[in-house]
XYZ file of C-alpha atoms in Angstrom:
752
model
C 99.238 36.050 -70.060
C 96.691 33.792 -71.667
C 97.223 31.955 -74.904
C 94.997 32.489 -77.884
C 92.522 29.641 -78.306
C 90.726 31.074 -81.332
C 91.596 31.080 -84.991
C 92.340 34.807 -85.488
C 90.696 34.677 -88.895
C 87.416 33.349 -87.530
C 84.827 35.809 -86.241
C 82.214 34.342 -83.946
C 78.722 35.739 -84.607
C 77.886 38.575 -82.256
C 74.580 36.911 -81.340
C 73.970 33.217 -80.870
C 73.007 31.690 -84.189
C 70.399 29.390 -82.719
C 67.371 31.595 -83.290
C 65.770 35.006 -83.098
C 62.199 36.165 -82.817
C 60.574 38.425 -85.466
C 61.904 41.543 -83.691
C 65.559 40.512 -83.810
C 65.788 39.314 -80.186
C 68.048 36.300 -79.655
C 65.725 33.663 -78.189
C 68.576 31.783 -76.481
C 70.196 34.785 -74.842
C 73.058 37.109 -75.710
C 76.219 37.333 -73.644
C 77.231 40.971 -73.247
C 78.371 43.554 -70.690
C 76.738 46.095 -68.401
C 76.390 49.629 -69.835
C 77.467 51.421 -66.677
C 80.832 51.531 -64.871
C 84.311 50.489 -66.013
C 84.036 47.136 -64.287
C 82.026 46.125 -67.396
C 80.393 43.172 -65.632
C 79.420 40.233 -67.792
C 75.699 39.568 -68.123
C 73.296 37.680 -70.363
C 70.238 39.236 -71.964
C 67.290 36.874 -72.265
C 63.799 37.264 -73.748
C 61.272 38.238 -71.105
C 57.684 37.025 -71.439
C 56.622 40.101 -69.465
C 58.114 42.394 -72.075
C 55.041 42.582 -74.245
C 54.715 43.092 -77.955
C 57.068 45.669 -79.491
C 54.510 46.186 -82.260
C 51.657 47.104 -79.960
C 49.505 49.994 -81.177
C 51.246 53.207 -80.051
C 47.896 54.991 -79.948
C 46.875 52.795 -77.016
C 49.710 54.063 -74.855
C 53.455 53.588 -74.395
C 54.766 50.418 -75.944
C 55.953 47.904 -73.328
C 59.427 47.454 -74.758
C 61.509 44.785 -76.474
C 61.037 42.171 -73.755
C 64.564 41.660 -72.465
C 65.675 40.759 -68.977
C 69.131 40.636 -67.417
C 70.485 37.289 -66.207
C 73.701 36.455 -64.399
C 76.720 35.278 -66.390
C 78.852 33.323 -63.904
C 81.504 32.377 -66.471
C 82.775 35.939 -66.964
C 85.899 36.140 -64.773
C 85.626 39.720 -63.499
C 82.238 39.766 -61.738
C 81.580 36.006 -61.812
C 77.830 36.559 -62.092
C 77.493 39.298 -59.477
C 75.576 42.405 -60.555
C 74.582 45.597 -58.757
C 71.078 47.067 -58.905
C 72.004 49.291 -61.830
C 73.164 46.334 -63.874
C 70.160 44.202 -62.981
C 67.746 46.911 -64.126
C 69.758 48.029 -67.168
C 67.284 46.572 -69.686
C 64.421 48.750 -68.427
C 65.731 51.798 -70.288
C 65.449 49.913 -73.582
C 61.672 50.318 -73.488
C 60.538 52.937 -76.029
C 58.465 54.847 -73.480
C 61.616 55.488 -71.398
C 63.705 57.087 -74.114
C 63.862 59.133 -77.297
C 62.563 57.459 -80.451
C 62.299 60.360 -82.922
C 64.545 63.304 -83.813
C 63.534 66.620 -82.310
C 63.967 70.043 -83.885
C 63.453 73.410 -82.190
C 60.863 75.264 -84.257
C 61.199 79.013 -84.631
C 57.445 79.565 -84.361
C 57.014 77.860 -80.998
C 60.554 77.893 -79.651
C 59.953 74.284 -78.581
C 61.493 70.965 -79.525
C 59.106 69.140 -81.838
C 59.298 65.791 -83.672
C 60.983 65.746 -87.069
C 62.233 63.279 -89.658
C 65.808 62.085 -89.844
C 66.629 63.688 -93.165
C 65.489 67.110 -91.981
C 67.331 66.756 -88.677
C 70.628 65.694 -90.253
C 70.327 68.388 -92.920
C 69.908 71.017 -90.209
C 72.939 69.804 -88.243
C 75.175 69.562 -91.311
C 74.059 72.967 -92.562
C 74.718 74.628 -89.187
C 78.180 73.065 -88.832
C 79.095 73.997 -92.408
C 77.816 77.559 -92.016
C 79.762 77.987 -88.768
C 83.015 76.788 -90.336
C 82.613 78.996 -93.387
C 81.741 82.088 -91.352
C 84.077 81.805 -88.360
C 86.658 79.144 -89.283
C 87.025 75.423 -88.412
C 87.679 75.947 -84.699
C 84.296 77.654 -84.287
C 82.700 74.190 -84.501
C 83.268 72.019 -81.445
C 82.685 68.390 -80.487
C 82.175 67.087 -76.955
C 82.078 63.335 -76.363
C 81.590 60.917 -73.514
C 83.442 58.227 -71.589
C 80.529 55.853 -72.113
C 80.914 55.758 -75.895
C 82.302 52.542 -77.352
C 85.821 52.491 -78.766
C 84.365 52.574 -82.254
C 82.278 55.677 -81.507
C 85.121 57.481 -79.730
C 87.422 56.757 -82.670
C 84.852 57.857 -85.267
C 84.001 61.012 -83.316
C 87.657 62.083 -83.157
C 88.121 61.310 -86.841
C 84.946 63.257 -87.712
C 86.126 66.312 -85.756
C 89.619 66.378 -87.260
C 88.827 65.387 -90.850
C 85.282 66.508 -91.607
C 85.163 69.617 -89.430
C 88.901 70.270 -89.357
C 88.555 71.468 -85.773
C 90.928 71.192 -82.846
C 88.024 71.839 -80.472
C 87.200 68.332 -79.274
C 87.335 66.858 -75.799
C 85.157 64.627 -73.631
C 83.770 64.167 -70.156
C 86.386 61.534 -69.335
C 88.638 64.531 -68.676
C 86.559 64.845 -65.486
C 87.200 61.216 -64.550
C 90.692 59.867 -65.079
C 92.936 62.578 -66.474
C 95.022 63.169 -63.339
C 95.750 59.490 -62.791
C 96.510 59.045 -66.498
C 98.911 61.989 -66.487
C 100.673 60.832 -63.323
C 101.005 57.239 -64.528
C 102.381 58.351 -67.890
C 104.831 60.655 -66.117
C 106.063 57.841 -63.845
C 105.759 54.693 -65.960
C 105.651 56.029 -69.526
C 102.180 54.506 -70.046
C 98.716 54.766 -68.558
C 96.461 51.751 -68.254
C 94.125 52.110 -65.277
C 95.064 48.778 -63.717
C 98.332 47.386 -65.087
C 97.294 44.000 -63.715
C 94.044 41.975 -63.581
C 91.553 42.924 -60.893
C 91.811 39.383 -59.521
C 95.326 40.203 -58.270
C 93.753 42.491 -55.659
C 92.390 39.481 -53.773
C 95.816 37.821 -53.699
C 97.984 40.666 -52.421
C 98.725 41.292 -48.740
C 97.808 44.969 -48.296
C 95.645 47.344 -50.312
C 95.553 51.102 -49.769
C 92.319 52.363 -51.327
C 92.504 56.137 -51.773
C 89.318 58.127 -52.407
C 87.234 55.194 -53.627
C 83.909 53.901 -52.328
C 83.798 50.569 -54.149
C 80.820 49.342 -52.153
C 78.629 51.972 -53.822
C 80.404 52.728 -57.098
C 81.456 49.208 -58.182
C 79.742 46.763 -55.785
C 80.741 43.535 -57.589
C 84.406 44.518 -57.182
C 84.060 44.532 -53.406
C 84.268 40.741 -53.425
C 87.981 41.046 -54.187
C 88.428 43.108 -51.034
C 86.424 40.558 -49.040
C 88.579 37.739 -50.415
C 91.700 39.725 -49.544
C 90.614 40.088 -45.946
C 89.395 36.481 -45.694
C 92.896 35.344 -46.671
C 94.504 37.511 -43.982
C 95.243 40.612 -46.042
C 94.872 44.194 -44.839
C 92.717 47.014 -46.202
C 93.525 50.689 -45.560
C 90.909 53.172 -46.785
C 91.634 56.887 -47.215
C 88.402 58.895 -47.318
C 86.998 61.888 -45.394
C 83.733 59.937 -45.002
C 83.165 56.618 -43.261
C 81.594 55.042 -46.320
C 80.347 51.484 -46.707
C 83.786 50.681 -48.063
C 85.594 52.359 -45.160
C 83.542 50.222 -42.778
C 85.317 47.174 -44.237
C 88.769 48.611 -43.539
C 91.310 47.481 -40.988
C 92.409 51.118 -40.857
C 90.374 54.136 -41.986
C 92.233 57.416 -42.467
C 89.911 60.424 -42.770
C 91.918 63.413 -44.039
C 90.426 66.801 -44.767
C 89.383 67.001 -48.430
C 92.252 68.312 -50.532
C 95.053 67.077 -48.257
C 95.703 63.608 -49.728
C 98.985 64.878 -51.179
C 100.350 65.738 -47.756
C 99.157 62.376 -46.420
C 101.041 60.403 -49.085
C 104.189 62.461 -48.529
C 103.932 61.933 -44.778
C 103.690 58.174 -45.214
C 106.741 58.163 -47.484
C 108.619 60.244 -44.867
C 107.871 57.550 -42.276
C 108.911 54.719 -44.586
C 112.249 56.465 -45.155
C 112.735 57.190 -41.456
C 111.888 53.610 -40.450
C 114.035 52.004 -43.143
C 111.143 50.289 -44.942
C 112.409 50.905 -48.479
C 113.547 48.549 -51.253
C 116.962 49.944 -52.072
C 117.841 47.308 -54.674
C 114.629 48.051 -56.605
C 115.182 51.820 -56.377
C 118.716 51.419 -57.745
C 117.894 48.989 -60.555
C 114.441 50.030 -61.747
C 113.924 53.743 -61.032
C 115.415 57.192 -61.468
C 114.950 60.475 -59.600
C 114.836 59.078 -56.065
C 117.099 61.626 -54.305
C 114.870 64.559 -55.284
C 111.668 62.705 -54.353
C 113.206 61.672 -51.036
C 114.095 65.267 -50.191
C 110.540 66.409 -50.928
C 109.068 63.694 -48.723
C 111.407 64.467 -45.815
C 109.975 68.004 -45.697
C 106.635 66.466 -44.573
C 107.278 65.209 -41.057
C 104.455 63.437 -39.182
C 103.408 66.280 -36.902
C 103.158 68.694 -39.836
C 101.097 66.178 -41.785
C 98.788 65.710 -38.799
C 98.155 69.471 -38.670
C 97.466 69.642 -42.420
C 95.348 66.512 -42.816
C 93.742 65.941 -39.428
C 95.050 62.343 -39.449
C 96.850 61.607 -36.177
C 100.509 60.626 -35.996
C 99.698 57.177 -34.521
C 97.364 56.507 -37.453
C 100.067 57.589 -39.882
C 102.579 55.262 -38.233
C 100.101 52.357 -38.325
C 99.463 52.893 -42.030
C 103.171 53.108 -42.862
C 103.876 49.925 -40.882
C 101.052 47.905 -42.465
C 102.020 48.952 -45.980
C 105.777 48.765 -45.456
C 105.786 45.325 -43.809
C 103.537 43.680 -46.409
C 105.307 41.310 -48.780
C 102.931 42.299 -51.588
C 101.015 45.578 -51.546
C 99.040 47.881 -53.813
C 97.797 51.450 -53.864
C 94.555 51.985 -55.807
C 93.366 55.548 -56.389
C 90.026 56.858 -57.601
C 88.347 60.213 -57.956
C 89.141 61.410 -54.425
C 92.814 62.274 -54.993
C 92.390 62.792 -58.744
C 89.639 65.431 -58.949
C 91.776 68.190 -57.496
C 93.662 71.140 -58.897
C 96.790 69.248 -57.809
C 95.458 65.815 -58.742
C 98.433 64.813 -60.888
C 100.906 65.560 -58.097
C 98.662 63.863 -55.543
C 98.501 60.644 -57.550
C 102.225 61.028 -58.221
C 102.901 61.071 -54.491
C 101.087 57.746 -54.053
C 103.046 56.319 -56.998
C 106.281 57.463 -55.316
C 105.204 55.565 -52.211
C 104.814 52.419 -54.319
C 108.117 52.882 -56.146
C 110.088 53.453 -52.953
C 108.861 50.133 -51.573
C 109.468 48.220 -54.828
C 105.875 47.498 -55.805
C 105.188 48.427 -59.479
C 106.097 45.795 -62.069
C 106.149 42.982 -59.527
C 103.522 40.230 -59.189
C 100.596 40.985 -56.858
C 101.901 44.484 -56.180
C 101.882 47.938 -57.698
C 99.841 51.034 -58.364
C 96.514 51.170 -60.200
C 93.731 53.659 -60.889
C 90.073 52.627 -60.702
C 88.598 54.027 -63.903
C 85.014 55.202 -63.399
C 83.021 55.484 -66.636
C 82.016 52.462 -68.684
C 84.641 53.093 -71.370
C 86.714 55.646 -69.533
C 89.878 53.751 -70.463
C 89.165 53.198 -74.149
C 87.528 56.580 -74.494
C 90.821 58.346 -73.815
C 92.876 56.063 -76.038
C 91.432 56.559 -79.491
C 91.093 60.208 -80.339
C 88.248 62.101 -78.687
C 90.631 63.702 -76.205
C 91.934 67.161 -77.175
C 95.594 66.163 -77.337
C 95.490 62.571 -78.548
C 95.247 60.459 -81.679
C 94.188 56.786 -81.836
C 96.444 54.306 -80.054
C 97.085 56.753 -77.198
C 99.396 58.709 -79.496
C 100.183 62.349 -78.871
C 98.636 64.747 -81.350
C 101.766 66.925 -81.339
C 104.060 64.001 -82.234
C 105.011 64.229 -85.951
C 105.476 60.461 -86.258
C 102.063 59.820 -84.689
C 100.406 62.314 -87.018
C 102.072 60.719 -90.025
C 100.974 57.206 -89.075
C 97.329 58.069 -88.403
C 97.150 60.339 -91.452
C 98.364 57.446 -93.617
C 95.546 55.246 -92.300
C 93.047 58.028 -92.966
C 94.510 58.820 -96.383
C 95.206 62.495 -95.722
C 98.189 64.817 -95.449
C 99.522 64.952 -91.848
C 99.673 68.750 -92.158
C 95.889 68.822 -92.616
C 95.298 67.510 -89.102
C 94.623 70.273 -86.554
C 96.760 70.559 -83.445
C 95.736 70.045 -79.809
C 92.647 71.905 -78.637
C 91.112 72.965 -75.344
C 90.480 70.614 -72.438
C 86.901 69.775 -71.449
C 86.072 72.625 -69.077
C 87.994 75.153 -71.141
C 86.035 74.069 -74.214
C 82.720 74.377 -72.370
C 83.758 77.780 -71.041
C 84.454 78.956 -74.619
C 80.974 78.092 -75.927
C 79.170 81.100 -77.337
C 82.505 82.877 -77.764
C 85.193 81.355 -79.976
C 83.138 78.167 -80.324
C 79.787 78.962 -81.941
C 78.351 75.481 -82.682
C 78.678 72.209 -80.778
C 77.987 68.541 -81.454
C 77.443 66.886 -78.064
C 77.473 63.073 -77.913
C 76.845 60.945 -74.836
C 77.380 63.603 -72.185
C 75.230 65.771 -69.912
C 77.453 68.694 -68.814
C 74.515 70.733 -67.471
C 74.606 68.316 -64.517
C 78.125 66.868 -64.622
C 80.411 69.833 -65.293
C 81.910 72.026 -62.551
C 80.375 75.469 -62.112
C 77.392 73.933 -63.855
C 75.162 77.012 -63.906
C 77.841 78.836 -65.879
C 78.216 75.883 -68.256
C 74.456 75.884 -68.784
C 74.646 79.586 -69.698
C 77.438 78.874 -72.194
C 75.386 76.134 -73.863
C 72.476 78.557 -74.155
C 74.819 81.130 -75.729
C 75.697 78.884 -78.681
C 74.460 79.716 -82.158
C 73.693 76.026 -82.604
C 73.667 72.924 -80.401
C 73.082 69.351 -81.615
C 72.857 66.500 -79.120
C 73.068 62.749 -79.743
C 71.568 60.911 -76.779
C 69.306 58.119 -75.629
C 67.124 60.329 -73.437
C 66.156 63.980 -73.238
C 68.778 64.941 -70.667
C 69.062 68.377 -69.092
C 71.637 69.260 -71.752
C 69.567 67.857 -74.621
C 66.670 70.095 -73.604
C 68.785 73.095 -74.617
C 69.523 71.756 -78.096
C 68.410 72.990 -81.493
C 68.393 69.406 -82.785
C 68.258 66.185 -80.739
C 69.188 62.923 -82.462
C 67.931 59.716 -80.761
C 70.627 57.057 -80.796
C 70.776 53.346 -80.061
C 71.787 51.894 -76.718
C 74.271 49.288 -75.550
C 72.000 46.282 -76.233
C 70.913 47.550 -79.660
C 74.319 47.702 -81.332
C 77.624 45.881 -81.226
C 80.833 47.543 -80.128
C 83.870 47.247 -77.896
C 84.750 48.820 -74.574
C 87.971 48.680 -72.558
C 87.542 47.928 -68.876
C 89.507 49.325 -65.946
C 91.896 46.344 -66.349
C 92.737 47.239 -69.952
C 90.646 44.262 -71.107
C 89.033 44.953 -74.504
C 85.491 43.529 -74.417
C 82.649 43.002 -76.863
C 79.174 44.327 -76.144
C 76.931 42.342 -78.464
C 73.734 43.492 -80.065
C 70.777 41.648 -78.548
C 67.783 43.431 -80.088
C 67.013 45.933 -82.825
C 66.551 49.553 -81.729
C 63.030 50.940 -81.924
C 61.916 52.332 -85.287
C 63.148 55.909 -85.631
C 66.400 55.338 -83.715
C 69.837 55.207 -85.365
C 73.287 54.335 -84.062
C 75.911 57.017 -83.427
C 77.981 55.550 -86.257
C 75.018 55.933 -88.619
C 74.628 59.539 -87.477
C 78.296 60.305 -88.164
C 78.081 58.533 -91.524
C 75.080 60.684 -92.487
C 76.655 63.935 -91.320
C 80.005 63.185 -92.969
C 78.299 62.450 -96.305
C 76.416 65.737 -96.147
C 79.676 67.539 -95.454
C 81.526 66.058 -98.415
C 82.936 62.795 -97.034
C 81.056 60.023 -98.828
C 83.633 57.448 -97.693
C 85.654 56.928 -94.551
C 82.829 56.810 -92.005
C 81.261 53.342 -92.167
C 78.316 52.493 -89.916
C 79.459 48.884 -89.421
C 81.204 48.747 -86.004
C 83.471 45.837 -86.910
C 84.748 47.714 -89.940
C 85.439 50.731 -87.717
C 87.222 48.527 -85.160
C 89.444 47.019 -87.834
C 90.479 50.524 -88.918
C 91.010 51.522 -85.293
C 93.399 48.583 -84.985
C 95.426 49.788 -87.958
C 95.457 53.357 -86.627
C 96.611 52.187 -83.185
C 99.326 49.847 -84.530
C 102.686 50.668 -83.006
C 101.194 53.111 -80.515
C 101.185 52.795 -76.720
C 97.631 51.352 -76.796
C 98.144 48.915 -79.667
C 94.943 47.056 -80.577
C 96.149 45.804 -83.977
C 96.213 42.137 -82.907
C 92.673 42.203 -81.493
C 89.632 41.064 -83.468
C 85.975 40.634 -82.572
C 86.500 36.865 -82.853
C 89.388 36.849 -80.377
C 87.491 38.948 -77.859
C 84.515 36.609 -78.006
C 86.648 33.487 -77.550
C 88.916 34.808 -74.802
C 86.571 36.830 -72.560
C 88.400 39.945 -73.684
C 91.957 40.696 -74.759
C 94.351 42.861 -72.743
C 96.168 45.614 -74.600
C 98.808 46.214 -75.794
C 98.237 43.417 -78.288
C 100.152 44.094 -81.504
C 99.648 42.141 -84.680
C 102.556 39.735 -85.149
C 103.469 40.500 -88.746
C 104.833 37.493 -90.640
C 105.631 35.472 -87.526
C 102.784 32.970 -87.826
C 102.025 33.478 -84.137
C 99.388 35.509 -82.334
C 100.254 37.948 -79.550
C 98.522 36.778 -76.367
C 97.749 40.232 -75.040
C 99.373 41.792 -71.980
C 97.667 40.948 -68.700
C 100.427 42.477 -66.559
C 102.493 45.476 -67.543
C 106.027 46.483 -66.550
C 107.240 43.048 -65.399
C 110.525 43.461 -67.281
C 110.773 47.195 -67.923
C 108.701 50.348 -67.801
C 107.486 52.123 -70.943
C 110.092 54.878 -70.654
C 113.065 55.358 -72.989
C 115.482 53.815 -70.471
C 113.002 51.270 -69.067
C 113.125 52.821 -65.588
C 110.206 54.248 -63.663
C 110.563 57.895 -62.749
C 110.152 59.367 -59.288
C 108.680 62.856 -59.586
C 109.330 65.162 -56.611
C 106.123 66.826 -55.409
C 105.260 69.118 -52.512
C 101.952 69.642 -50.759
C 100.042 72.812 -51.554
C 96.587 73.945 -50.478
C 93.446 73.478 -52.500
C 92.627 76.239 -54.956
C 89.960 77.458 -52.535
C 90.394 77.167 -48.779
C 87.710 77.836 -46.134
C 87.365 81.348 -44.730
C 84.968 83.213 -42.439
C 82.270 83.472 -45.120
C 82.650 79.877 -46.356
C 84.060 77.956 -43.360
C 83.403 74.374 -44.504
C 84.701 72.046 -47.198
C 82.335 70.417 -49.690
C 83.182 67.121 -51.319
C 81.030 65.346 -53.903
C 80.553 61.791 -55.121
C 78.199 59.016 -56.100
C 75.567 56.850 -54.422
C 74.811 53.185 -54.977
C 71.594 53.442 -56.991
C 72.404 56.310 -59.375
C 75.101 56.770 -61.989
C 76.999 59.847 -63.182
C 74.569 62.651 -64.194
C 71.595 60.325 -63.622
C 70.256 60.866 -67.131
C 69.583 57.136 -67.463
C 69.287 55.789 -63.927
C 66.776 58.467 -62.906
C 64.355 56.870 -65.390
C 64.370 53.480 -63.613
C 61.703 53.258 -60.907
C 63.563 50.800 -58.657
C 66.680 52.971 -58.631
C 64.667 56.112 -57.911
C 62.908 54.377 -55.045
C 66.309 53.584 -53.526
C 67.836 57.032 -54.208
C 65.038 59.527 -54.958
C 66.998 62.767 -54.765
C 70.070 64.681 -53.580
C 70.955 65.267 -49.954
C 73.447 67.130 -47.788
C 75.457 64.824 -45.550
C 76.734 66.572 -42.414
C 78.086 65.743 -38.987
C 75.802 65.922 -35.901
C 77.930 68.716 -34.456
C 77.313 70.909 -37.510
C 73.638 69.925 -37.528
C 73.292 71.099 -33.930
C 74.913 74.417 -34.793
C 72.322 74.886 -37.551
C 69.429 73.542 -35.499
C 68.830 71.016 -38.294
C 67.576 67.458 -38.223
C 67.329 64.698 -40.808
C 65.172 65.780 -43.719
C 65.324 69.534 -43.071
C 65.975 71.594 -46.183
C 69.504 72.997 -46.168
C 71.196 75.397 -48.553
C 74.853 74.840 -49.417
C 76.450 78.031 -50.729
C 79.776 78.495 -52.526
C 81.238 81.428 -54.412
C 79.626 80.040 -57.590
C 76.131 79.099 -56.572
C 73.581 77.685 -54.184
C 72.108 74.173 -53.927
C 69.214 73.083 -51.725
C 68.624 69.518 -50.522
C 67.447 67.626 -47.411
C 69.841 67.064 -44.515
C 71.266 63.621 -43.822
C 72.932 63.671 -40.403
C 75.680 61.107 -39.771
C 78.750 60.748 -37.592
C 80.478 59.125 -40.584
C 81.751 62.422 -41.968
C 84.264 64.929 -40.649
C 82.672 67.853 -38.719
C 84.412 70.345 -41.021
C 83.144 68.692 -44.219
C 79.818 68.240 -46.014
C 79.040 65.836 -48.848
C 76.577 65.984 -51.749
C 75.973 63.435 -54.529
C 76.113 64.918 -58.038
C 73.484 62.870 -59.925
C 70.715 65.485 -59.997
C 70.071 68.794 -61.697
C 67.729 71.539 -60.565
C 67.884 73.052 -57.090
C 69.896 70.133 -55.716
C 72.618 70.295 -58.360
C 75.884 69.773 -56.484
C 77.939 70.995 -59.422
C 76.378 74.434 -59.114
C 78.871 74.744 -56.260
C 82.055 73.061 -57.469
C 85.229 74.856 -58.445
C 86.521 74.691 -62.055
C 90.098 75.395 -60.934
C 92.231 73.155 -63.171
C 95.214 70.931 -62.545
C 98.048 72.500 -64.570
C 99.042 69.178 -66.145
C 95.870 67.091 -66.519
C 93.385 70.001 -66.770
C 91.185 68.173 -64.270
C 88.730 70.443 -62.395
C 88.691 70.490 -58.605
C 85.405 68.643 -58.020
C 86.458 67.155 -54.696
C 86.948 70.249 -52.601
C 85.624 73.777 -52.429
C 84.771 76.209 -49.640
C 81.085 76.467 -48.668
C 78.740 77.524 -45.938
C 75.579 75.680 -44.925
C 72.410 77.397 -43.761
C 68.751 76.647 -43.292
C 66.921 76.986 -46.595
C 64.298 79.682 -47.021
C 60.697 78.403 -46.894
C 60.265 79.096 -50.610
C 63.344 76.967 -51.312
C 61.845 73.662 -50.183
C 63.411 71.259 -52.686
C 61.210 69.827 -55.412
C 62.273 67.538 -58.221
C 60.957 67.051 -61.710
C 59.540 63.562 -62.297
C 62.556 61.445 -63.164
C 60.807 59.411 -65.785
C 59.484 62.337 -67.787
C 59.071 61.403 -71.428
C 60.291 63.431 -74.360
C 58.025 65.168 -76.837
C 57.232 62.857 -79.684
C 58.576 59.765 -77.914
């Protein structure tokens, strides 16, 4: 834990006070954080002489932009100055020609999106939401958020849905990211915080098992911790069906069939039991439920696990020995084991492995989940998730409802109950849900069974989208509201470590652009709530702290000033009422007890079961999906940066040489991947780094190469996570008329 070095009553200015130019740009630089993944790397934004004049005549062509460039920030402890290509080019999307700068309204006469004024656009959205509620009831209006929204936006969006609209129909795309790991961690430990320890601990442990994560491409600056681990004599085990750039760093690479990670974890626990590599004292003193979990593991003997997973018995024994003999060891999971219809049980099996060997709650050891989206952690803590209230409180908990209602000044009975999970909400569009407010998400590309989701969006009576760019989803909207970006507004995010950080405003947004908080303030006022939705992010954060007080994710002792002074504050950090002291924040969880009623971690017995969809004669292969180094999530932003497009210009189908020979295909040939839900066409990429029975596609693109046209929306029964990581497919040569073509990635929006 680190001590507080700041006066808690003093708020440091969010931009350096030394000077700004006429356009609001800090001339001495602004320390902030990257807008992309949950690593939330520190960076500094500096004026760029190549940026040009933001007041240049728009008639002469696109304006050059606000003139910001990204510089390294070596003093931030997580990335220590290192940035990936996405972070280094993040300022390019701030240029007005790369994004939306005026509201768009779909005109009845033309059927097209055309420029409009803000008052007209907000009036249309408010009128449509009000009309929908009055005609069909509150739950006919839905809200869908994003894991990239700041804590303040996520909090305000959940409050807007439950107070202004009175709807239970709110969820967010973070359901597609971390829900299985969150559910499993809560089930075992009583609390979910992606990493219950600082990322720096990874470099100091003795053995890391990295399950379904390709850090080298998804979070490159974090790879240094793995390098430091190995340089100090530690061991890395990577579990992945592909030999990724990360797997190439491993001392041992296990390549199971997609969808069999659960059996693999159970098989390793079986071996640890059989070889006597358990921590009996820890099991007795700090856990409950071991006999049942032990019995489940013993049903998964090595030879059975080899048949299920394709991982050989000698490899299983090597992995169990390396992990079991290590003095300190960690298991870190990511989307691989989580994005399955049994993702909660799969993560639970890896947690059982850690508990049986005495890892969680001990220094330099334990279990952690590598959160993906920029605010994936905070986004699920403060109320935009279907079943949660701020502070990671349960919406069906009477005490939680009473506390939050008291902060909001309403009757607890007026708050709606839990609603549908993300895919279930999208599937209901055009049926029970007739109007949708979509903020910071692009489900036309990112959702499973994406062609169906696109049809449901088209079936709505009304769709309003708040976004920075005209994404594939925004193009379907009746009203598009252009909102400010990360460098144009202040707000907090919570990193994968549980470190609450401050993204500072560095420059004013272009004329015609408003913040999401301003949008919600304007809509709430039109719908009868003149107060309660301030546009000032610090005011929202202060209220968020009061609403979270006493909850599992307690932010009540965190202020903007503390974050700025301390390079972030780890939650839980309660306000110390009347004590005269300041809580230091909680860098490491569970050192004394777990967050369960009895303080013990819980083993949960789990058994392997097949994926929701197994290969057959018509679809004999398994498809798995993921990310590439130079694109991010649905690509709505990164596909507008030339350098990133040059590095990763489009989708591809990764396949083994043996399968390529069977198809008569070579690198670059157009292939069609076909599932029971759709067809996607992309060039072949032949590599021996993938299993012969598996193909891989990245999911950053829409159109003909949309990987999520294929994926299975089968849901985990506990987390409601869709099964992105495995479905049955066949691969065939594409028809000549199917040669893949892609829309220009930097296409501008009408009226931009």
